[in-house]
Structure formats: C-alpha cells, structure tokens
Backbone as a ProteinNet text record, in pm:
[ID]
protein_1_A
[PRIMARY]
MKLFKEIYKLIKKYENIVIARHIGADPDALGSQFALKGVIQENFPDKKIYAVGSTASKFRFMGSLDKPDNLDLSNTLLIVLDTPDKKRIDGIEDLEEYASIVKIDHHPFVEEYANIEYIEECSSASQLVFKFILENKLKMNTKIAENIYLGIVGDTDRFLHDYTTNETIELVSKLLQMTNINFTSLYSKLYSRPLNE
[TERTIARY]
-1028.6	-1163.1	-1242.4	-1354.4	-1428.7	-1469.6	-1523.8	-1570.3	-1454.8	-1339.1	-1223.3	-1182.1	-1192.2	-1159.8	-1260.6	-1387.2	-1491	-1471	-1434.5	-1407.5	-1287.5	-1185	-1066.2	-1102.1	-1188.8	-1232.2	-1302.8	-1386	-1454.1	-1353.8	-1255.6	-1151.4	-1077.8	-1047.8	-981.2	-1070.5	-1199.5	-1294	-1312.1	-1322.1	-1360.4	-1237.9	-1242.1	-1134.1	-1151.2	-1277	-1306.1	-1352.7	-1289	-1326.2	-1333.7	-1446.5	-1465.4	-1465.5	-1388.8	-1381.2	-1436.1	-1538.6	-1605.1	-1597.6	-1635.7	-1643.2	-1744.3	-1752.6	-1859.8	-1831.2	-1938.8	-1926.4	-1855.6	-1795.7	-1721.8	-1600.6	-1517.3	-1405.8	-1311.7	-1273.6	-1176.7	-1056.4	-951.2	-832.7	-860.3	-954.9	-982.3	-1052.9	-1152.3	-1222.7	-1125.1	-1040	-942.9	-829.5	-782	-671.8	-709.1	-827.4	-871.8	-895.8	-952.7	-982.1	-853.1	-758.3	-633.8	-547.6	-551.8	-475	-529.9	-662.9	-721.4	-696.5	-711.3	-680.6	-535.4	-444.3	-302.2	-267.5	-328.4	-293.1	-349.1	-465	-517.8	-428.7	-387.4	-298.1	-164.1	-113.7	16.1	11.8	-101	-112.8	-178.5	-256	-323.1	-302.1	-181.9	-149.6	-231.9	-296.4	-374.1	-518	-560.5	-699	-712.1	-833.3	-862.4	-932.1	-866.2	-915.7	-941.9	-1059.1	-1097.3	-1138.2	-1075	-1116.5	-1200.8	-1327.3	-1419.5	-1468.6	-1521.2	-1577.5	-1525.9	-1577.2	-1534.6	-1395.4	-1320.6	-1185.3	-1190.7	-1089	-1070.7	-931.7	-924.9	-797.7	-692.2	-732.8	-631.7	-570.7	-633.4	-577.6	-528.6	-500.9	-459	-330.7	-245.8	-118.1	-138.6	-259.6	-285	-305.2	-348.3	-370.4	-466.8	-483.9	-574.1	-693.1	-806.7	-931.9	-952.2	-1035.8	-1056.8	-1198.3	-1212.6	-1345.1	-1360.6	-1406.3	-1417.6	-1525.8	-1493.3	-1588.5	-1626.2	-1752.4	-1800.9	-1767.1	-1782	-1753.9	-1876.4	-1856.4	-1965.4	-1992.7	-2090.4	-2117.5	-2165	-2223.2	-2272.2	-2157.2	-2033.3	-1915	-1813.1	-1864.2	-1777.9	-1813.5	-1710.4	-1726.3	-1718	-1812.7	-1810	-1775.8	-1673.6	-1638.2	-1660.2	-1743.7	-1773.5	-1712.5	-1631.2	-1562.1	-1616.9	-1619.2	-1641.5	-1777.3	-1878.4	-2008.4	-2122	-2193.4	-2296.2	-2428.4	-2455.2	-2582.9	-2560.3	-2645.4	-2618.6	-2635.3	-2716	-2734.1	-2606	-2511.5	-2387.2	-2271.3	-2296.9	-2189.2	-2159.5	-2033.3	-1992.5	-1952.5	-2010.7	-1968.7	-2034.5	-2134.8	-2203.4	-2351.4	-2399.6	-2540.4	-2622.2	-2560.8	-2634.5	-2594.8	-2621.2	-2579	-2627.8	-2750.6	-2813.6	-2755.2	-2681.8	-2631	-2497.9	-2433.5	-2305.3	-2328	-2232.6	-2243.1	-2245.7	-2165.7	-2159.4	-2110.4	-2156.7	-2119.7	-2068.2	-1958.7	-1900	-1898.8	-1937.6	-1925.2	-1823.7	-1728.7	-1635.4	-1646.4	-1693.1	-1724.9	-1698.3	-1660.9	-1632.9	-1738.4	-1843.5	-1951.1	-2057.8	-2139.8	-2255.8	-2344.6	-2409.2	-2495	-2609.4	-2631.3	-2744.5	-2836.6	-2777.1	-2858.2	-2780.6	-2851.7	-2789.5	-2805.3	-2693.9	-2702.1	-2602.7	-2527	-2424.3	-2448.9	-2389	-2397.2	-2316.8	-2200.1	-2118.3	-2098.6	-2132.1	-2115.3	-2023.2	-1903.1	-1812.2	-1817.1	-1876.9	-1891.2	-1825.9	-1730	-1664.8	-1638.3	-1699.9	-1680	-1538.5	-1460.5	-1321.4	-1277.1	-1149.5	-1098.4	-1128.9	-1125.9	-1127.7	-1147.5	-1189.2	-1194.3	-1052.9	-957.7	-818.3	-765	-804.8	-766.1	-819.8	-943.3	-1003.7	-934.6	-897	-824.9	-691	-622.9	-495	-515.3	-621	-651.8	-679.5	-749.4	-776.8	-645.7	-553	-422.5	-346.7	-344.8	-272.8	-337.2	-468.5	-541.6	-512.5	-500.1	-480.2	-334.1	-244.3	-99.2	-66.2	-120.2	-101.8	23.3	86.7	204.5	159.3	247.7	212.1	335.6	318.3	431.4	421.1	518.2	525.6	403.9	359.1	244.9	118.1	97.2	-18.6	-11.3	105.7	124.5	101.7	149.1	129.9	-18.2	-93.1	-236.1	-311.5	-272.9	-334	-304.5	-179.4	-141.3	-218.2	-224.4	-295.7	-444	-503.6	-644.3	-670.3	-585.1	-600.9	-576.7	-470.4	-438.5	-551.3	-605.5	-712	-836.7	-880.3	-1005.2	-988.7	-868.4	-846.7	-799	-777.3	-719.7	-588.6	-498	-365.4	-376.4	-465.9	-482.1	-537.8	-614.5	-669.1	-801.7	-881.3	-1017.6	-1021.3	-1128.4	-1135.4	-1160.4	-1192.1	-1202.6	-1066	-960.8	-824.7	-798.8	-802.2	-790.3	-649.2	-628.8	-501.8	-475.1	-581	-564	-518.1	-573.9	-531.7	-381.9	-336.2	-194.2	-107.2	-150.9	-74.6	-64.3	-175	-173.1	-84.1	-89.9	-3.5	143	172.3	308.7	355.9	267.7	300.5	323.6	238.4	252.4	389.4	430.6	559.2	675.2	663.3	768.2	782	670.9	671.7	723.7	698.1	721.9	822.5	847.8	944.6	913	783.5	745.8	790.3	815.8	853.5	725.8	666.5	534.6	539.3	654	658.7	643.2	697.5	683.7	539.8	462.5	323.3	236.6	272.5	190.9	191.3	307.2	311.8	223.8	218.4	130.5	-16.3	-47.9	-187.3	-242.1	-158.5	-209	-170.8	-87.2	-52.8	-171.8	-185.5	-293.1	-235.7	-292.5	-245.9	-273.4	-197.3	-206	-347.3	-418.9	-552.8	-652.4	-625	-714.5	-695.1
1179.8	1204.3	1072.5	1076.7	953.7	877.2	947	877.9	813.8	879.2	819.8	690.5	686.1	563.7	452.9	490.5	392.3	336.6	423.6	379.4	284.5	318	233	94.1	89.1	-40.5	-125.3	-61.2	-134.7	-187.2	-105.9	-149.7	-271	-269	-383.3	-507.9	-487.5	-599.1	-677.2	-608.6	-674.6	-711.4	-832.7	-879.2	-825	-803.2	-748.5	-604.1	-514.6	-373.2	-318.3	-257.4	-191	-40.6	31.6	178	239.2	321.2	384.2	535.8	603.1	750	790.7	919.6	967	942	942.2	932.5	1057.6	1045.6	1158.6	1191	1091.2	1103.7	1218.9	1292.9	1400.9	1365.7	1449.2	1413.9	1391.2	1464.2	1442.3	1309.7	1278.5	1150.8	1034.4	1039.5	932.2	936.8	1056.7	1069.1	1014.3	1050.2	999.5	848.8	800.5	658.3	575.3	613.9	537.3	552.4	668.9	687.8	599.2	593	509.9	361.9	320.6	181.6	149.6	238.8	216.8	208.4	296.1	298	176	127.9	4.5	-113.2	-119.6	-227.5	-221.7	-102.5	-83.9	-131.2	-108.9	-140.5	-274.6	-325.7	-455.7	-535.8	-587.9	-650.9	-774.8	-835.1	-956.6	-929.1	-804.8	-772	-759.3	-784.3	-767.1	-632	-540.5	-403.4	-376.5	-324.2	-298.9	-152.1	-83.8	51.3	37.8	80.2	53.9	184.2	167.4	280.3	280.5	373.7	386.2	447.6	406.3	460.1	602.7	678.4	813.5	814	798.7	770.9	878.6	1005.9	1110.5	1110	1036.7	1025.9	883.4	808.1	668.9	657.2	759.1	756.5	752.1	784.8	787.5	647.9	553	417.4	342.4	213.7	132.9	85	77.4	37.8	-113	-165	-308.9	-347	-472.3	-529	-656.6	-644.2	-763.9	-859.2	-988	-1091.5	-1179.9	-1220.8	-1316.2	-1274.3	-1146.4	-1095	-1114	-1168.9	-1186.3	-1051.5	-977.9	-842.7	-843.6	-955	-962.1	-967	-984.1	-984	-881.8	-771.8	-670.5	-531.2	-453.9	-313.8	-227.5	-135.7	-38.6	98.5	162.2	299.4	386.9	488.6	580.5	716	765.4	892.7	999.8	1123.2	1239.4	1237.6	1175	1157.4	1181.1	1294.2	1326.1	1249.8	1196.9	1126.3	996.4	896	760.8	747.4	830.7	815.9	850.2	918.2	955.9	861	754.6	659.5	579.1	572.7	504.5	359.7	265.6	126.8	42.5	96.6	22.2	10.5	-113.3	-134.6	-182.3	-260.7	-325	-266.3	-140.7	-69.7	-139.2	-184.3	-243	-379.1	-441.7	-576.2	-578.6	-462.5	-457.2	-471.6	-535.2	-557.7	-425.5	-331	-200	-97.2	26.8	134.3	253.6	311.1	432.8	539.7	660.4	775.3	873.9	916.1	1022.6	1128.8	1247.9	1347.5	1489.2	1575.5	1715.8	1811.6	1758.6	1843.4	1868.5	1969.8	1986.7	1862.4	1833	1714	1719.7	1605.8	1591.6	1479.4	1362.7	1244.4	1146.9	1085.7	983.3	847.1	774.9	640.7	542.6	585.2	499.5	478.8	371.4	345.4	447.6	484.3	590.7	696.3	820.4	930.5	1034.6	1047.1	1153.9	1263.2	1375.5	1488.5	1610.3	1665.8	1789.1	1875.8	1990.5	2078.7	2135.2	2099.3	2144.3	2137.2	2146.1	2157.4	2036.8	1917.1	1797.1	1672.2	1565.5	1434.3	1385.7	1424.2	1384.3	1443	1564.5	1623.9	1539.3	1491.2	1409.5	1273.8	1214.8	1087.1	1104.8	1215.8	1239.7	1259.8	1330.8	1345.6	1210	1122.8	987.8	911	922.9	855.7	905.8	1037.3	1095.4	1055.5	1061.3	1030.8	888.3	796.5	656	611.6	709.9	682.5	567.4	576.2	470.5	494.8	384.9	394.5	438.1	514.9	571.6	569.7	531.2	535.8	657.1	669.8	787	797.8	685.4	687.9	736.1	693.6	739.6	891.1	939.9	1084.1	1162.4	1109.1	1177.5	1188.2	1081.7	1085.6	1182.1	1189.7	1288	1429.3	1454.2	1586.9	1622.9	1529.1	1554.7	1582	1509.5	1530.9	1669.2	1711.5	1844.5	1953.1	1937.5	2035.4	2043.5	1928	1925.6	1999.1	1975.6	2037.3	2183.3	2222.3	2363.5	2445.6	2378.7	2443.9	2513.1	2433.6	2479.4	2586.8	2562.7	2646.7	2785.9	2797.4	2927.9	2960	2857	2881	2914.9	2983.5	3033.5	2923.5	2800.6	2692.2	2626.9	2687.5	2652.2	2725.1	2653.4	2714.4	2697.7	2757.2	2737.4	2589.2	2515.5	2372.2	2300.4	2337.6	2275.4	2294.8	2419.1	2450.5	2377	2373.4	2303.9	2154.6	2095	1951.9	1921.2	2005.4	1985.2	2000	2098	2115.8	1991.4	1938.1	1815.8	1698.1	1687.7	1581.4	1588.7	1708.5	1725.6	1696.4	1738.8	1711	1560.5	1491.3	1348	1262.2	1304.9	1215.7	1268.1	1398.7	1458.1	1425	1424.8	1395.7	1510.4	1476.5	1577	1633.1	1733.3	1779.7	1853.6	1914.1	1986.3	1890.8	1769.7	1673	1624.1	1630.7	1584.9	1678.2	1807.3	1903	1870.2	1830.3	1800.9	1681.1	1581.1	1466	1507.4	1593.6	1632.6	1718.2	1806.5	1904	1874.7	1774.5	1741.4	1682.8	1718.1	1666.6	1628.7	1531.1	1500.2	1615.6	1620.6	1731.4	1750.1	1638.7	1650.6	1716	1719.2	1789.4	1939.2
827	775.9	780.2	845.5	874.4	747.9	648.1	527.4	450.9	447.7	381.2	450	581.1	655.4	623.7	611.9	578.9	437.2	344.1	207.1	206.5	282.2	290.8	344.8	444.4	500.7	394.4	311.5	204.6	101.5	68.2	-26.6	29.4	157.7	221	219.2	231.4	244.4	114.8	1.7	-124.2	-207.7	-263.7	-352	-493.3	-534.2	-667.4	-652.9	-727.7	-721.7	-863.8	-895.9	-1025.4	-1001.2	-1083.1	-1071.6	-1199.5	-1185	-1299.4	-1287.5	-1395.8	-1398.8	-1505	-1533.2	-1621.7	-1769.3	-1849.4	-1994.7	-2046.4	-2164.8	-2220.4	-2135.1	-2114.9	-2019.3	-2054.3	-1950.8	-1961.7	-1873.8	-1870.9	-1791.8	-1643.2	-1584.6	-1441.7	-1418.1	-1501.3	-1485.8	-1498.4	-1600.6	-1622.6	-1520.8	-1490	-1394.1	-1258.1	-1210.3	-1079.7	-1085.7	-1197.3	-1213.2	-1214.8	-1298.7	-1309.2	-1183.6	-1121.2	-997.4	-886.3	-872.9	-767.6	-795.7	-921.3	-956.6	-921.7	-960.4	-936.4	-789.5	-709.5	-567.1	-495	-536.9	-476.2	-515.2	-641.8	-685.2	-612.1	-592.8	-526.4	-381.2	-315.6	-173.4	-144.9	-242.1	-228.1	-356.3	-378.3	-507.6	-541.3	-443.9	-470.3	-514.4	-504.5	-542.4	-694.4	-743.4	-886.1	-902.4	-972.3	-987.5	-1135.3	-1165.5	-1304.4	-1320.8	-1414.7	-1453	-1579.2	-1573.9	-1684.9	-1748.9	-1870.9	-1944.3	-2087.6	-2166.2	-2306	-2313	-2414.6	-2430.7	-2484	-2449.2	-2503.9	-2565.7	-2697.3	-2764.2	-2739.5	-2728.7	-2710.7	-2570.5	-2477.8	-2342.5	-2312.6	-2417.1	-2398.7	-2318	-2323.1	-2250.4	-2098.2	-2051.2	-1907.1	-1848.9	-1931.9	-1882.4	-1972.6	-1945.2	-2027.7	-1945.1	-2012.6	-1947.9	-1957.4	-1868.4	-1857.2	-1900.1	-1940.9	-1972.1	-1890.4	-1766.6	-1681.9	-1731.9	-1734.8	-1777.4	-1660.2	-1656.6	-1555.8	-1412.8	-1385.9	-1252.4	-1163.6	-1045.5	-949.8	-882.4	-934.6	-885.1	-740.1	-696.3	-558.4	-457.1	-509.1	-423.3	-473.5	-530.3	-591.8	-541.1	-510.1	-471.9	-597.5	-611.8	-721.5	-663.8	-720.4	-683.1	-805.8	-791.7	-902.6	-869.9	-962	-943.6	-1037.7	-989	-1076.8	-1146.2	-1084.7	-1151	-1051.9	-1063.1	-964	-978.9	-1100.1	-1119	-1196	-1165.6	-1216.4	-1367	-1429.9	-1575.4	-1653.1	-1588.5	-1657.3	-1628.6	-1552.3	-1524.2	-1650.2	-1688.4	-1811.8	-1782.1	-1856.7	-1850.4	-1742.7	-1674.3	-1568	-1604.4	-1615	-1648.7	-1529	-1441.9	-1332.9	-1198.1	-1179.7	-1058.3	-931.8	-933.9	-815	-777.3	-868.4	-842.4	-768.2	-754.5	-682.8	-533	-465.9	-321.1	-245	-289.4	-224.4	-325.7	-309.2	-403	-324.9	-376.3	-319.4	-428.4	-392.3	-483.3	-423.9	-505.9	-468.1	-576.5	-540	-643.1	-593.3	-688	-653.3	-708.6	-769	-822.2	-715	-735.2	-646	-649.6	-539.4	-528.7	-630.3	-698	-790.6	-745.6	-715	-690.3	-601.5	-508.6	-424.8	-490.6	-508.5	-567.4	-504.9	-405.1	-345.8	-197	-143.4	1	80.5	26.6	85.3	-22.2	10.2	-84.7	-22.9	-81.2	-37.2	-142.7	-107.7	-199.9	-135.7	-205.4	-159.5	-282	-287.6	-402.9	-398.1	-498.7	-506.6	-652.3	-676.6	-813.4	-900.2	-840.6	-923.6	-839.1	-905	-839.1	-808.1	-892	-868.6	-738.7	-707.2	-578.7	-463.6	-475.1	-369	-357.4	-470.6	-466.2	-395.4	-422.9	-355.2	-204.7	-167.3	-24.5	40.5	-32.7	16.5	37.8	-56.3	-46.3	76.8	94.7	208.6	341	346.2	469.7	517	421.8	456.6	446.1	421.6	417	321.2	200.5	101.3	16.8	-24.7	-112.1	-251.4	-315.5	-445.1	-535	-661.7	-754.2	-847.3	-936.4	-1024.9	-1116.2	-1172.6	-1265.9	-1195.5	-1072.5	-994.4	-976.5	-937.9	-916.8	-1045.5	-1157.2	-1285.7	-1320.6	-1297.8	-1329	-1238.5	-1111.8	-1021.9	-1071.3	-1106.4	-1154.8	-1282.1	-1377.3	-1502.9	-1478.5	-1384.4	-1352.8	-1295.9	-1203.5	-1143	-1247	-1325.4	-1430	-1532.9	-1570.3	-1670.4	-1625.7	-1501.3	-1456	-1412.1	-1375.8	-1339.1	-1458.2	-1573.3	-1691.3	-1652.7	-1599.3	-1554	-1446.9	-1351.1	-1231.2	-1262.8	-1371.8	-1412	-1343.8	-1310.7	-1263.4	-1114.6	-1074.3	-936.6	-833.7	-878.4	-781.4	-755.4	-809.6	-768.1	-637.7	-526.9	-394.8	-338.7	-222	-151.5	-130.2	-95.2	-70.2	-196.2	-311.7	-437.9	-459.4	-442.7	-464.2	-362.6	-238	-134	-163.3	-208	-238.3	-358.5	-461	-578.1	-537.3	-454	-404.4	-329	-244.9	-169.2	-264.1	-365.6	-465.1	-532.7	-572.6	-640.2	-545.4	-419.7	-321.3	-296.5	-288.7	-256.6	-372.3	-495.6	-609.3	-710.5	-710.7	-803	-949.1	-985.1	-1123.7	-1215	-1339.8	-1440	-1501.9	-1434.4	-1477.7	-1610.5	-1647	-1775.3	-1893.1	-1880.4	-1990.5	-2004.9	-1895.4	-1901.6	-1985.7	-1988	-2063.9	-2212.9	-2266.1	-2409.5	-2443.1	-2353.6	-2376.8	-2369.3	-2273.1	-2250.2	-2363.4	-2418.7	-2515.9	-2660.2	-2684.9	-2823.8	-2895.9	-3023.5	-3107.6	-3244.9	-3314	-3448.5	-3544.7	-3652.9	-3747.7	-3803.1	-3827.1	-3886	-3792.3	-3662.6	-3568.7	-3579.5
[MASK]
+++++++++++++++++++++++++++++++++++++++++++++++++++++++++++++++++++++++++++++++++++++++++++++++++++++++++++++++++++++++++++++++++++++++++++++++++++++++++++++++++++++++++++++++++++++++++++++++++++++

C-alpha cells in the first residue's frame, strides 16, 4: 500500500516522533497509540518516541504516556491516530510547528490537517496499525500484539458491531497465530472496575 510505505519512510527519516490520539481516550485510541510507539521502538531502538495525551487511569495497564520537554518540533514527526479533526487531538498545542504530520484514522473524513492522511473506514485505528505493521514487515512483541487486540476488541465491543468485517476477523486470527497472546486474560483487565464504580 503506497501510503503505508510513505509513512514508513517518514518514520525512518525522523529521530523524534510524537504519537497522539483523541481526547477522552478509549481502548482503541490507546491501543493503537501504544502499539505504534512499541513497534517503532522495537524496529528503531535509537529513535525517541513519545506517546502524548491525558492519562486514562482505568487503562493504565496498556502503557504509560510521555511528557516530552524541550523537543525541537521543527525536527519532529507527529503521527495522529484515531482522530478525524484537529480540535480533538489530545496533548498537542502547536500543530503547525511540527516538521511533518501523519494522520491514520478509521472514521469518516472530517477535516484535513496532515501532510499524509491515511483514512480507511474499518473497525478501529488498531486494525490499521496492524495492517501498517504487516505491510512493512515490522518486528512485533507480545505487548504490541496485546494492545492491538485490546484496541480492536474495544471498538468492536468484542466483535458485536456490523463494522466487524471478514478482514477484521482475518487480521485478528493472523495476530493470534503470529503472537500466541493469551487474549482471555486481557478481557479481565479491560473490563474490571473498582468496587466503588
């Protein structure tokens, strides 16, 4: 896929990469964000990768967010996931100051704000991140796979919604074959709540 190759070239080019997503983070926003951060770190260990935005305490088990200081935005790539319009981007104030911006989103188009916009209406942003990983033959560890799975499960409500397509099921099957993650244990983390809730 041409756009995935172009995004990969930008990732290779920049030493500093910030990954953002929408306000009011849900499992797909966080799953895609942490999975993309993890896969870039796994394949380019010398790069500085920052996942930004407000914390969501009930999903803390998925990963931790970063607060980059004194980052030269003119030499930084910004990747925004799961966010169709710029007013909903969490943790980014100076959009115009980034050297280059990539949008990867599964919602219907709302607004153009990136240099490269990959938009494909499907189950989740996590599904698109996994397609990006496969397209570029990137190495992936268990934590990355778990976050992709949680993101897809979160946005499809455990594959209940009609935007769960054959491709979604095939990709999840491939994910499980490749990584052998214990997906049943992930459900208890995703749906557990403290007694006061």
